[in-house]
Amino acid sequence: MFQRILIANRGEIACRIIRTARRMGIETVAVYSEADAGARHVAEADFAVAIGAASASESYLRAERIIEAAVSSGAQAIHPGYGFLSEKLELIDACEQHGIQFVGPNRRAIASMGSKIESKRMARAAGVVCVPGYDEDDQSPARLRDEAVKIGFPLLIKASAGGGGKGMRRVNAADEFDAMLALARKEALASFGDERVLLEKYIVNPRHLEVQLVGDRHGHLVHLFERECSIQRRFQKVIEEAPANHLPTAVAEKLYEAALRMGQVMGYDNAGTVEFVLDADQGDTPYFLEVNTRLQVEHPVTELTTGIDLVEWQLRVAAGETLPLTQSQIKRNGWAMECRLNAEEPEHDYRASLGPLIGYAEPDKQAGVRIDSGLHARSEVTPYYDSMLAKVIGFGATRAEAAARVRLGVEQLRIEGVRTNASLLLQILQHPEFSAVLTTRFLDQHFPNGPLPDVQQRQAHVLAVVAAWSANQPVHNPVWGGLRGFRVTAPVGRGAAVDVQLRDVSANDSAAVRLMQTGTAYWLPSQPELQARVLQSAHGVVVTVSEGNALVATVHVQHTAGQRWFSWALGRSRVWDIEHDLAHSLNASSAQSQGDNLSASLPGRISEVMVQAGDTVAAGDPVLTLEAMKLYHGLSAPVSGTVRQVHVKLGDIVGQGHLLVEIEPAAENAATA
Ligand code: ADP
């Protein structure tokens, strides 16, 4: 076995490879760009080598720099992870020249799968069924157009050299074809330097199924069953699972058989994945799509259900060992589900969310939840690389259990400062159709505009952040000055209200928020059933929001600078600006003192009348109790003076703005007013 390997990657996959290497007693060398000097993979590796500027083309895509780093650090092998150089012949060739072992399949296997045209031909020759289409050499627009008409519409134009969902165009009708072809070619040339395209019948309701293969250099090849990756956005996977839901055994057998046949013709000798689409509407024949000649992002769901560490197997076969198990020894148990956490805002057309984290914490280790992450508390999300930050994988005996665990993990993985797609993931997992047959149209059908607004969750954030802000005010700060018109006589103690202007920075909307306090509890008049309590924890300020005895959310709140506050709860990070206007707040209470008079600013019932006309009162003396929203609010005299008139009696129901008590101010009061 190798003593030291270099990992030609970054982020979660680099950290994940380091984990297995360490367990196997293998030292690791990280490489990093200028943007990643403080990254987690650098901190976790035994050694680290800088390889260039932030942009991937100046660092992670530079085979010669990676080889130099391997040579200078004495690494015997290079694990490429996924993406970057993982399927590039350049890196394999450079490895061979320098006597370094590439952790991946043989060159020929990678070369044959680098082009979708070649790989489809190879599949057909091996008797594997492909999506009907055109993949011949004649690339003239006229021929392509003729073939398109023969295939029928809708169809897909795919860049032969494409990958990661890039370079694909759907054509709905013949009259769109020429324009789409031109676009697809331009894109293919720009992104992959190869303008060849193939045409495929577009499967309207496709399920994405794939089979994990592992081979060694001694002629052994096994499959590790299937994964389903039908939850996709724009041809990119979002949630994956193993096994596939609602997949008849006979179809699964066809998949394994086709995948093994593909692996055999390729002489496959490391970990790889054969991808298929299955038409959910008709037929039970999986169509071959392509072979990915590397470790896939979603490999953990296979690991959790088979108990096999795929990175370990990759390293073993790369070192020349035989596969540790034979096909009949490989068993599958339970269900696993993976969610990809991306730095993006699905609620705003999936725009990227960048910047430094202000907090990061993984949930405590618990059975059935695995976190593969590239983040730590000092991470910064930069625009240079993929937006995927971490993966949460849940495992259980049943699909429902796996879904519950992955949900828990997504809710508890605390990524503060950048926004993620966590709330969308949580909503997908809870959608009633998620347990039906899934197709790649799921997101378009059920979440065309990103996640549905979750009013209660947002309210919990609002309440928590304003409560934390308020608790953060110095003890004698006059923000609660509105007290003089507002006392709670109930045994819980004093109560008050304060008004702030709260701006949701990401949504860029502002709203006036009134915060009420009763004893140690904070609440909002708009949702009095939610109660917040502010606690200090080792991680900073934590606000618990509950409804009765039920905890609704535990919100982590941070004040960064000036008016800027962050809140995080249930997988969701939000940014706020809180503005407090003292003058405004002085009138904020369940009673408003307009000049010398007291009127109700909340609708309620008069439950106590302490004064009558002619009484002398001092400012702050209790005059009435108003019962509103199940709480008793003590109303006190706004000024010192004589009660001119009491407009209410015990038991009266008053509306907002109802004049309650008129007071004739004492002479010295009037003079200084
Ligand atoms: P890439 O190499 O860019 O990942 P693939 O060929 O693997 O491209 O396809 C990616 C995704 O695109 C698939 O998972 C599937 O959702 C969709 N797709 C590919 N081919 C078809 C097709 N013929 N009809 C419908 N959807 C397809």
XYZ file of C-alpha atoms and ligand atoms in Angstrom:
700
model
C 0.000 0.000 0.000
C 1.043 3.597 -0.576
C 2.671 5.495 2.283
C 1.773 8.910 0.985
C -0.775 10.117 -1.563
C -1.577 13.498 -3.048
C -5.177 14.599 -3.430
C -5.655 16.687 -6.537
C -8.872 18.263 -5.382
C -10.447 20.505 -2.767
C -13.593 20.830 -0.687
C -15.617 17.981 0.721
C -14.162 15.290 -1.519
C -10.581 16.127 -0.551
C -11.556 15.955 3.131
C -13.410 12.698 2.567
C -10.391 11.076 0.883
C -8.108 12.282 3.679
C -10.392 10.570 6.201
C -10.026 7.138 4.629
C -6.311 7.566 3.943
C -5.728 8.453 7.578
C -7.667 5.412 8.746
C -5.501 3.269 6.469
C -2.306 4.830 7.829
C -1.543 6.661 4.582
C -0.156 10.202 4.738
C -1.876 12.844 2.654
C -0.686 15.818 0.651
C -3.222 18.532 -0.127
C -2.867 21.009 -2.963
C -4.428 24.429 -2.803
C -4.965 27.593 -4.754
C -4.492 31.100 -3.381
C -8.185 31.235 -2.527
C -7.922 28.035 -0.504
C -4.885 28.699 1.703
C -7.145 28.620 4.774
C -9.371 25.807 3.545
C -10.354 22.780 5.586
C -8.698 20.236 3.300
C -5.394 22.073 3.733
C -5.766 22.064 7.504
C -6.634 18.362 7.586
C -3.936 16.973 5.311
C -0.498 16.034 6.644
C 1.204 18.237 4.051
C 0.026 20.938 1.699
C 1.463 22.456 -1.451
C 0.373 25.731 -3.074
C -0.275 25.281 -6.782
C -1.315 28.676 -8.076
C -3.870 31.405 -8.382
C -7.500 31.198 -7.347
C -8.989 30.418 -10.719
C -9.143 26.654 -11.306
C -7.457 26.985 -14.689
C -4.462 28.444 -12.836
C -4.359 25.781 -10.136
C -6.527 22.667 -9.788
C -6.671 22.166 -13.556
C -2.893 22.437 -14.015
C -1.659 18.865 -14.364
C 2.006 19.873 -14.447
C 1.760 21.756 -11.159
C 0.023 18.860 -9.501
C 2.700 16.465 -10.676
C 5.391 18.840 -9.435
C 3.681 18.945 -6.049
C 3.507 15.144 -5.964
C 7.150 14.752 -6.897
C 8.378 17.380 -4.443
C 6.316 15.956 -1.596
C 7.202 12.359 -2.301
C 3.621 11.198 -2.980
C 3.418 7.781 -4.618
C -0.095 8.155 -5.923
C -2.587 10.847 -6.882
C -6.259 10.624 -6.067
C -8.089 13.023 -8.367
C -11.498 13.065 -6.617
C -14.228 14.105 -9.046
C -14.352 17.019 -11.476
C -11.157 18.984 -12.222
C -8.581 16.575 -13.721
C -10.272 13.350 -12.635
C -11.177 12.282 -16.159
C -8.428 14.079 -18.048
C -5.835 12.081 -19.910
C -3.334 14.842 -19.265
C -3.037 13.919 -15.591
C -2.829 10.182 -16.253
C -0.114 10.685 -18.837
C 1.853 12.957 -16.538
C 1.521 10.402 -13.721
C 2.842 7.682 -15.969
C 5.831 9.772 -17.027
C 6.757 10.387 -13.410
C 6.137 6.918 -12.064
C 3.223 8.054 -9.932
C 0.169 5.839 -9.600
C -3.088 7.433 -10.750
C -5.993 6.369 -8.536
C -8.510 5.608 -11.244
C -9.083 3.251 -14.119
C -6.698 2.581 -17.001
C -6.080 5.190 -19.660
C -8.022 3.375 -22.348
C -11.179 3.256 -20.221
C -11.029 6.987 -19.573
C -10.223 7.792 -23.188
C -13.168 5.787 -24.498
C -15.611 7.509 -22.151
C -14.335 11.060 -22.735
C -16.626 11.305 -25.718
C -20.313 10.507 -25.518
C -20.261 9.554 -29.196
C -17.558 6.933 -28.671
C -19.061 5.630 -25.466
C -22.467 5.093 -27.026
C -20.940 3.229 -29.927
C -19.014 1.079 -27.526
C -22.135 0.384 -25.496
C -24.098 -0.638 -28.549
C -21.305 -2.906 -29.687
C -21.454 -4.560 -26.257
C -25.201 -5.104 -26.657
C -26.182 -2.406 -24.155
C -29.354 -0.510 -25.078
C -28.839 3.222 -25.665
C -31.310 6.090 -25.945
C -32.397 6.107 -29.606
C -30.622 8.870 -31.479
C -27.839 9.814 -33.813
C -24.140 9.571 -33.007
C -22.361 9.189 -36.317
C -19.418 11.088 -37.770
C -21.289 13.239 -40.268
C -21.743 16.463 -38.322
C -23.088 18.603 -41.162
C -26.114 20.662 -40.097
C -28.161 19.200 -42.957
C -27.538 15.616 -41.875
C -28.109 16.424 -38.209
C -31.366 18.093 -39.115
C -32.535 15.080 -41.167
C -31.677 12.764 -38.319
C -33.469 15.024 -35.867
C -36.658 14.802 -37.889
C -36.311 11.008 -37.976
C -35.882 10.831 -34.187
C -38.788 13.176 -33.592
C -39.330 15.931 -31.027
C -38.649 16.746 -28.301
C -35.015 15.736 -28.547
C -31.748 16.563 -26.863
C -28.632 17.898 -28.498
C -25.664 16.885 -26.373
C -22.077 17.977 -26.624
C -20.065 14.813 -27.200
C -17.394 16.059 -24.804
C -19.957 17.422 -22.336
C -20.330 16.599 -18.688
C -21.891 17.791 -15.489
C -25.081 18.648 -17.311
C -23.321 21.254 -19.456
C -23.682 21.469 -23.206
C -27.201 20.041 -23.406
C -30.066 21.645 -25.285
C -33.618 20.478 -25.503
C -35.339 21.038 -28.855
C -39.112 20.986 -28.778
C -39.925 21.354 -32.468
C -38.275 21.154 -35.869
C -38.289 24.900 -36.410
C -36.112 25.422 -33.317
C -33.532 22.911 -34.391
C -31.114 25.041 -36.409
C -30.859 27.759 -33.809
C -30.403 25.277 -30.962
C -27.778 23.359 -32.891
C -25.780 26.531 -33.462
C -26.016 27.398 -29.771
C -25.087 23.924 -28.595
C -22.069 23.861 -30.891
C -20.855 27.230 -29.750
C -21.222 26.184 -26.133
C -19.499 22.861 -26.747
C -16.569 24.520 -28.440
C -16.213 27.162 -25.752
C -16.533 24.770 -22.808
C -14.904 21.608 -24.098
C -12.934 22.584 -27.184
C -14.873 20.025 -29.221
C -17.958 20.984 -31.181
C -19.178 17.488 -32.005
C -22.710 16.765 -30.870
C -25.026 13.798 -30.718
C -28.793 13.701 -30.816
C -31.030 11.760 -28.496
C -34.734 11.251 -28.205
C -35.820 13.237 -25.190
C -37.351 11.020 -22.569
C -40.157 13.129 -21.143
C -40.366 11.511 -17.717
C -36.915 10.098 -17.090
C -35.660 8.426 -13.972
C -31.920 8.624 -13.483
C -30.504 5.312 -12.344
C -26.864 4.334 -12.114
C -24.798 1.366 -11.090
C -21.592 1.497 -9.078
C -18.837 -0.699 -10.452
C -15.442 -1.543 -9.047
C -12.827 -3.555 -10.876
C -9.257 -4.544 -10.117
C -6.234 -5.202 -12.314
C -6.618 -8.941 -11.995
C -9.759 -9.224 -14.078
C -12.311 -8.982 -11.275
C -15.281 -6.726 -11.698
C -18.243 -6.323 -9.336
C -21.278 -4.068 -9.111
C -22.388 -2.450 -5.856
C -26.046 -2.143 -6.867
C -27.871 0.932 -8.095
C -28.449 4.488 -6.983
C -31.315 6.705 -8.001
C -30.549 10.357 -8.748
C -33.813 11.571 -10.232
C -34.101 14.690 -8.098
C -32.208 17.061 -10.351
C -32.141 20.671 -11.317
C -31.047 21.482 -14.843
C -29.490 18.044 -15.300
C -27.588 18.360 -12.006
C -28.270 16.006 -9.133
C -29.690 17.382 -5.896
C -30.784 14.344 -3.849
C -29.619 10.773 -4.424
C -30.502 7.506 -2.792
C -29.842 3.789 -2.708
C -31.654 1.628 -3.470
C -33.921 3.148 -6.124
C -37.496 3.493 -4.939
C -40.213 1.537 -6.784
C -37.777 -0.328 -8.990
C -38.874 -3.844 -9.950
C -36.200 -6.456 -9.272
C -36.242 -7.504 -12.905
C -35.328 -3.973 -14.027
C -32.629 -3.716 -11.373
C -31.160 -6.983 -12.651
C -31.125 -5.569 -16.191
C -29.238 -2.540 -14.902
C -26.554 -4.592 -13.155
C -26.167 -6.826 -16.149
C -25.807 -3.922 -18.603
C -23.382 -2.118 -16.287
C -21.168 -5.176 -15.860
C -21.160 -5.761 -19.591
C -20.040 -2.161 -20.095
C -17.329 -2.535 -17.459
C -16.087 -5.730 -19.066
C -15.672 -4.245 -22.548
C -13.777 -1.353 -20.991
C -11.493 -3.609 -18.958
C -12.579 -1.527 -16.028
C -10.163 -1.541 -13.098
C -11.165 1.002 -10.450
C -14.372 2.633 -9.185
C -16.739 3.870 -11.871
C -20.401 4.461 -12.520
C -22.597 3.455 -15.411
C -25.499 5.868 -15.818
C -28.892 5.075 -17.317
C -32.245 6.722 -17.853
C -35.451 4.800 -17.501
C -38.665 6.071 -19.028
C -41.093 6.261 -16.110
C -44.091 6.172 -18.468
C -43.360 3.179 -20.578
C -41.192 0.136 -20.798
C -38.784 -1.393 -18.388
C -35.609 -0.995 -20.429
C -32.947 1.243 -18.941
C -31.143 3.227 -21.627
C -27.404 3.649 -21.290
C -26.257 7.266 -20.886
C -22.565 7.240 -20.060
C -19.828 5.892 -17.813
C -18.199 8.182 -15.278
C -14.683 6.921 -14.825
C -14.165 8.268 -11.316
C -15.649 8.411 -7.851
C -19.080 10.088 -7.931
C -20.354 12.788 -5.589
C -23.141 10.446 -4.471
C -20.915 7.459 -3.644
C -21.722 7.640 0.121
C -25.233 6.216 -0.354
C -23.619 3.091 -1.787
C -21.106 3.004 1.049
C -23.763 3.201 3.738
C -25.906 0.467 2.215
C -23.064 -1.951 1.406
C -20.682 -1.184 4.261
C -17.873 -0.754 1.736
C -15.485 2.216 1.810
C -15.147 3.032 -1.876
C -12.091 5.223 -1.428
C -10.373 2.362 0.357
C -11.227 0.027 -2.497
C -9.965 2.575 -5.007
C -6.646 2.830 -3.187
C -6.345 -0.932 -2.821
C -6.920 -1.702 -6.479
C -4.686 1.195 -7.546
C -1.947 -0.339 -5.380
C -2.399 -3.590 -7.273
C -4.416 -5.536 -4.700
C -7.330 -7.724 -5.676
C -10.886 -6.712 -4.771
C -11.553 -7.497 -1.101
C -14.917 -9.170 -1.840
C -16.493 -11.210 -4.608
C -19.890 -10.405 -6.072
C -21.718 -12.954 -3.958
C -20.109 -11.602 -0.775
C -21.431 -8.100 -1.435
C -24.733 -7.504 0.306
C -26.921 -4.512 0.591
C -28.867 -3.442 3.666
C -31.205 -0.609 4.538
C -31.629 2.678 2.747
C -29.438 5.742 2.331
C -30.204 9.212 1.061
C -27.902 12.118 0.278
C -28.621 15.843 0.070
C -26.223 18.251 -1.609
C -25.849 21.509 0.268
C -25.053 24.290 -2.174
C -24.158 27.914 -1.541
C -27.127 29.275 -3.433
C -30.493 30.854 -2.878
C -33.223 28.815 -4.507
C -35.698 31.422 -3.313
C -33.969 33.968 -5.556
C -33.539 32.050 -8.764
C -30.662 30.024 -7.311
C -28.276 32.952 -7.281
C -24.915 32.211 -5.731
C -24.275 33.066 -2.101
C -20.675 34.013 -1.414
C -18.581 35.316 1.413
C -16.942 34.280 4.658
C -18.783 32.022 7.070
C -19.508 33.548 10.422
C -20.239 30.250 12.073
C -20.047 26.573 11.270
C -20.882 23.506 13.293
C -21.677 19.939 12.375
C -24.328 18.123 14.370
C -23.055 15.834 17.129
C -22.208 12.392 15.792
C -25.357 10.328 15.739
C -26.337 7.014 14.288
C -27.490 7.219 10.709
C -26.276 10.733 9.909
C -23.075 11.320 7.958
C -21.727 14.715 7.013
C -19.163 15.026 4.220
C -18.117 18.636 4.291
C -15.349 20.882 3.046
C -16.146 23.683 5.467
C -14.845 24.855 8.774
C -15.556 27.959 10.823
C -13.006 30.037 8.919
C -14.132 29.025 5.435
C -14.973 31.507 2.777
C -17.192 30.690 -0.167
C -15.522 32.149 -3.244
C -16.835 32.384 -6.790
C -14.050 30.258 -8.254
C -15.348 26.744 -7.729
C -18.392 24.574 -7.562
C -21.117 25.792 -5.230
C -21.450 22.469 -3.418
C -20.296 22.934 0.174
C -21.222 19.725 1.901
C -23.307 16.605 1.688
C -25.603 15.246 4.331
C -26.264 11.529 4.139
C -28.905 9.710 6.129
C -29.092 5.982 6.682
C -31.844 3.808 8.133
C -33.559 0.472 7.892
C -36.265 1.900 5.650
C -36.570 4.757 3.190
C -38.674 6.746 5.649
C -36.012 6.336 8.298
C -33.240 7.400 5.926
C -35.281 10.462 4.944
C -35.895 11.358 8.587
C -32.189 11.089 9.382
C -31.049 13.128 6.411
C -33.618 15.735 7.357
C -32.258 15.896 10.862
C -28.755 16.299 9.498
C -29.758 19.112 7.123
C -31.631 20.876 9.920
C -28.707 20.667 12.285
C -25.736 21.362 10.032
C -25.061 24.957 10.974
C -23.701 27.018 8.091
C -23.929 30.658 9.099
C -23.151 33.633 6.940
C -23.828 32.205 3.498
C -27.210 31.069 2.336
C -27.803 27.505 1.234
C -30.497 25.440 -0.425
C -31.271 23.719 2.897
C -34.884 24.816 3.123
C -35.573 23.557 -0.387
C -33.984 20.214 0.494
C -36.116 19.960 3.633
C -39.266 20.732 1.691
C -38.457 18.156 -0.987
C -37.933 15.497 1.669
C -41.334 16.283 3.156
C -43.256 16.591 -0.097
C -46.051 13.994 -0.406
C -44.919 13.095 -3.948
C -41.406 12.359 -2.753
C -42.479 8.831 -1.926
C -43.968 8.249 -5.378
C -41.996 7.319 -8.507
C -39.476 10.144 -8.910
C -38.525 11.657 -12.242
C -36.081 14.401 -13.156
C -39.079 16.720 -13.570
C -39.863 16.633 -9.865
C -38.416 20.054 -9.054
C -39.987 21.777 -12.054
C -43.326 20.233 -11.218
C -43.422 20.786 -7.498
C -40.997 23.615 -6.778
C -40.899 25.758 -9.928
C -40.010 28.844 -7.897
C -37.738 27.290 -5.338
C -38.917 26.531 -1.828
C -42.342 27.625 -0.700
C -42.187 30.461 1.771
C -42.254 29.071 5.261
C -44.037 31.712 7.259
C -43.634 30.179 10.687
C -39.931 29.522 10.185
C -39.374 33.079 9.080
C -41.361 34.394 12.030
C -39.165 32.341 14.342
C -36.094 34.010 12.849
C -37.635 37.466 13.122
C -38.668 36.960 16.719
C -35.323 35.447 17.674
C -33.147 38.080 16.104
C -35.100 41.002 17.522
C -35.243 39.329 20.938
C -31.479 38.786 20.866
C -30.983 42.368 19.789
C -33.139 43.578 22.622
C -31.436 41.364 25.193
C -28.158 42.753 23.932
C -29.107 46.344 24.788
C -27.396 47.773 27.872
C -29.508 47.359 30.993
C -30.425 51.024 31.281
C -30.861 51.569 27.602
C -33.996 53.548 27.053
C -35.252 51.273 24.249
C -37.854 50.018 26.623
C -38.788 53.564 27.561
C -42.232 52.897 26.253
C -42.728 51.181 29.569
C -44.320 54.165 31.131
C -47.442 53.553 29.170
C -47.258 49.857 29.512
C -46.847 47.552 32.477
C -47.856 44.011 32.886
C -49.460 43.333 36.208
C -49.640 39.579 35.726
C -47.385 37.600 38.070
C -44.773 37.086 35.330
C -43.589 40.561 36.074
C -43.001 43.620 33.982
C -43.678 43.750 30.313
C -42.916 46.170 27.579
C -42.900 46.746 23.888
C -40.300 48.087 21.572
C -40.474 48.914 17.896
C -37.667 48.349 15.459
C -37.240 48.522 11.747
C -36.021 45.139 10.526
C -34.524 44.690 7.084
C -34.162 41.234 5.581
C -30.889 41.869 3.767
C -31.117 39.026 1.252
C -34.737 39.656 0.365
C -34.074 43.382 0.600
C -37.339 44.160 2.290
C -37.930 46.120 5.407
C -40.690 45.931 7.949
C -41.600 47.494 11.235
C -41.530 44.900 13.989
C -42.972 45.316 17.445
C -41.378 43.125 20.065
C -43.195 42.443 23.300
C -41.582 41.266 26.486
C -43.282 39.514 29.366
C -40.939 38.343 32.076
C -38.141 36.521 30.286
C -40.267 35.744 27.261
C -40.379 37.739 24.048
C -43.189 37.572 21.529
C -44.674 39.326 18.523
C -48.211 40.706 18.559
C -48.751 39.157 15.124
C -48.010 35.697 16.465
C -48.422 35.723 20.231
C -48.379 31.936 20.465
C -44.650 31.907 19.654
C -42.478 32.716 22.650
C -38.749 33.315 22.584
C -36.181 33.007 25.340
C -32.658 34.285 24.935
C -29.864 32.103 26.288
C -26.114 32.413 26.195
C -24.381 29.229 25.152
C -20.810 28.240 24.464
C -21.541 29.008 20.793
C -22.910 32.471 21.462
C -26.476 33.624 21.648
C -29.120 30.967 21.240
C -32.789 31.820 21.170
C -35.348 29.111 21.756
C -38.690 29.693 20.113
C -41.554 27.618 21.386
C -45.271 27.294 21.042
C -46.711 26.193 24.347
C -44.433 23.384 25.439
C -43.317 22.521 21.915
C -39.968 23.801 20.705
C -40.423 25.335 17.239
C -36.813 26.298 16.570
C -33.482 26.845 18.217
C -32.122 29.933 16.539
C -28.461 30.859 16.686
C -28.019 34.597 16.539
C -24.901 36.653 16.023
C -24.277 40.340 16.020
C -21.450 41.127 13.653
C -21.150 44.869 13.404
C -23.288 47.975 13.540
C -26.848 47.083 12.677
C -25.956 43.749 11.108
C -27.289 40.552 12.661
C -27.307 36.944 11.523
C -29.727 34.244 12.442
C -29.509 30.550 11.699
C -32.038 27.830 12.331
C -33.187 24.638 10.700
C -30.647 24.723 7.945
C -31.350 28.299 7.075
C -29.113 31.322 7.518
C -30.538 34.829 7.313
C -29.020 38.287 7.414
C -30.721 41.253 9.035
C -30.229 44.928 9.715
C -31.951 46.189 12.822
C -32.669 49.839 13.180
C -34.113 51.289 16.312
C -35.700 54.657 16.470
C -36.046 55.752 20.069
C -38.680 58.397 19.491
C -40.783 55.906 17.629
C -40.383 53.357 20.344
C -41.593 55.627 23.102
C -45.043 55.249 21.704
C -44.739 51.550 21.292
C -46.824 49.784 23.807
C -50.207 48.297 24.260
C -51.304 51.752 25.208
C -50.275 54.857 23.421
C -49.957 58.044 25.305
C -50.920 60.729 22.876
C -49.845 63.758 24.781
C -51.554 63.402 28.094
C -54.135 60.847 27.083
C -53.959 57.105 27.089
C -55.444 55.041 24.305
C -55.224 51.362 23.440
C -52.782 50.325 20.759
C -53.917 46.704 21.013
C -57.475 45.516 20.990
C -58.403 43.923 24.286
C -60.625 43.771 27.331
C -60.396 46.094 30.321
C -59.774 43.841 33.275
C -58.983 46.378 35.957
C -59.688 50.073 36.485
C -57.536 51.654 39.196
C -58.418 55.340 38.891
C -61.441 57.583 38.601
C -61.988 61.161 37.538
C -60.374 63.613 39.959
C -57.615 61.266 41.178
C -54.101 62.602 41.291
C -51.576 60.365 39.530
C -47.826 60.400 39.125
C -46.282 59.459 35.767
C -45.951 55.690 35.740
C -48.734 54.978 38.220
C -50.926 52.074 37.155
C -54.295 53.207 35.888
C -55.810 50.308 33.943
C -55.176 46.691 33.049
C -55.856 45.580 29.524
C -56.200 41.919 28.717
C -55.029 41.227 25.197
C -53.910 38.027 23.557
C -54.125 36.116 26.824
C -51.753 38.524 28.540
C -52.428 41.265 31.014
C -50.933 44.599 30.178
C -50.723 47.150 32.917
C -51.261 50.643 31.585
C -49.793 53.503 33.509
C -50.186 57.236 33.537
C -48.077 58.884 30.827
C -47.720 62.082 32.860
C -48.224 63.299 36.396
C -51.487 65.149 36.916
C -55.158 64.788 37.585
C -57.437 62.246 35.918
C -59.913 64.279 33.886
C -61.998 61.395 32.606
C -61.973 57.594 32.442
C -63.635 56.462 29.223
C -63.897 52.763 30.008
C -65.235 50.499 32.712
C -64.403 46.992 33.841
C -65.135 44.393 31.176
C -65.262 46.823 28.238
C -63.882 45.533 24.965
C -61.775 48.216 23.354
C -60.449 48.490 19.848
C -57.099 49.743 18.765
C -56.871 53.510 19.262
C -59.735 53.607 21.724
C -59.298 56.559 24.085
C -58.983 55.162 27.622
C -58.033 57.865 30.089
C -57.591 61.623 29.863
C -55.174 63.287 32.256
C -54.804 66.967 33.061
C -51.040 67.409 33.462
C -49.737 68.988 36.651
C -48.511 72.554 36.207
C -44.715 71.878 36.312
C -45.211 69.063 33.818
C -46.972 71.282 31.390
C -44.275 73.905 31.752
C -41.457 71.538 30.895
C -43.346 69.694 28.179
P -23.631 14.831 -18.265
O -22.459 14.065 -18.765
O -23.553 16.271 -18.631
O -23.904 14.588 -16.819
P -25.672 12.905 -19.029
O -25.761 12.345 -20.371
O -25.111 12.041 -17.953
O -24.877 14.284 -19.097
O -27.111 13.385 -18.571
C -27.338 14.120 -17.408
C -28.820 14.174 -17.083
O -29.561 14.684 -18.190
C -29.449 12.831 -16.818
O -29.346 12.471 -15.480
C -30.888 13.052 -17.217
O -31.577 13.698 -16.173
C -30.795 14.028 -18.346
N -30.828 13.347 -19.649
C -29.779 12.874 -20.349
N -30.186 12.317 -21.489
C -31.520 12.434 -21.531
C -32.535 12.067 -22.484
N -32.227 11.474 -23.630
N -33.811 12.372 -22.184
C -34.125 13.001 -21.039
N -33.226 13.376 -20.126
C -31.942 13.095 -20.371
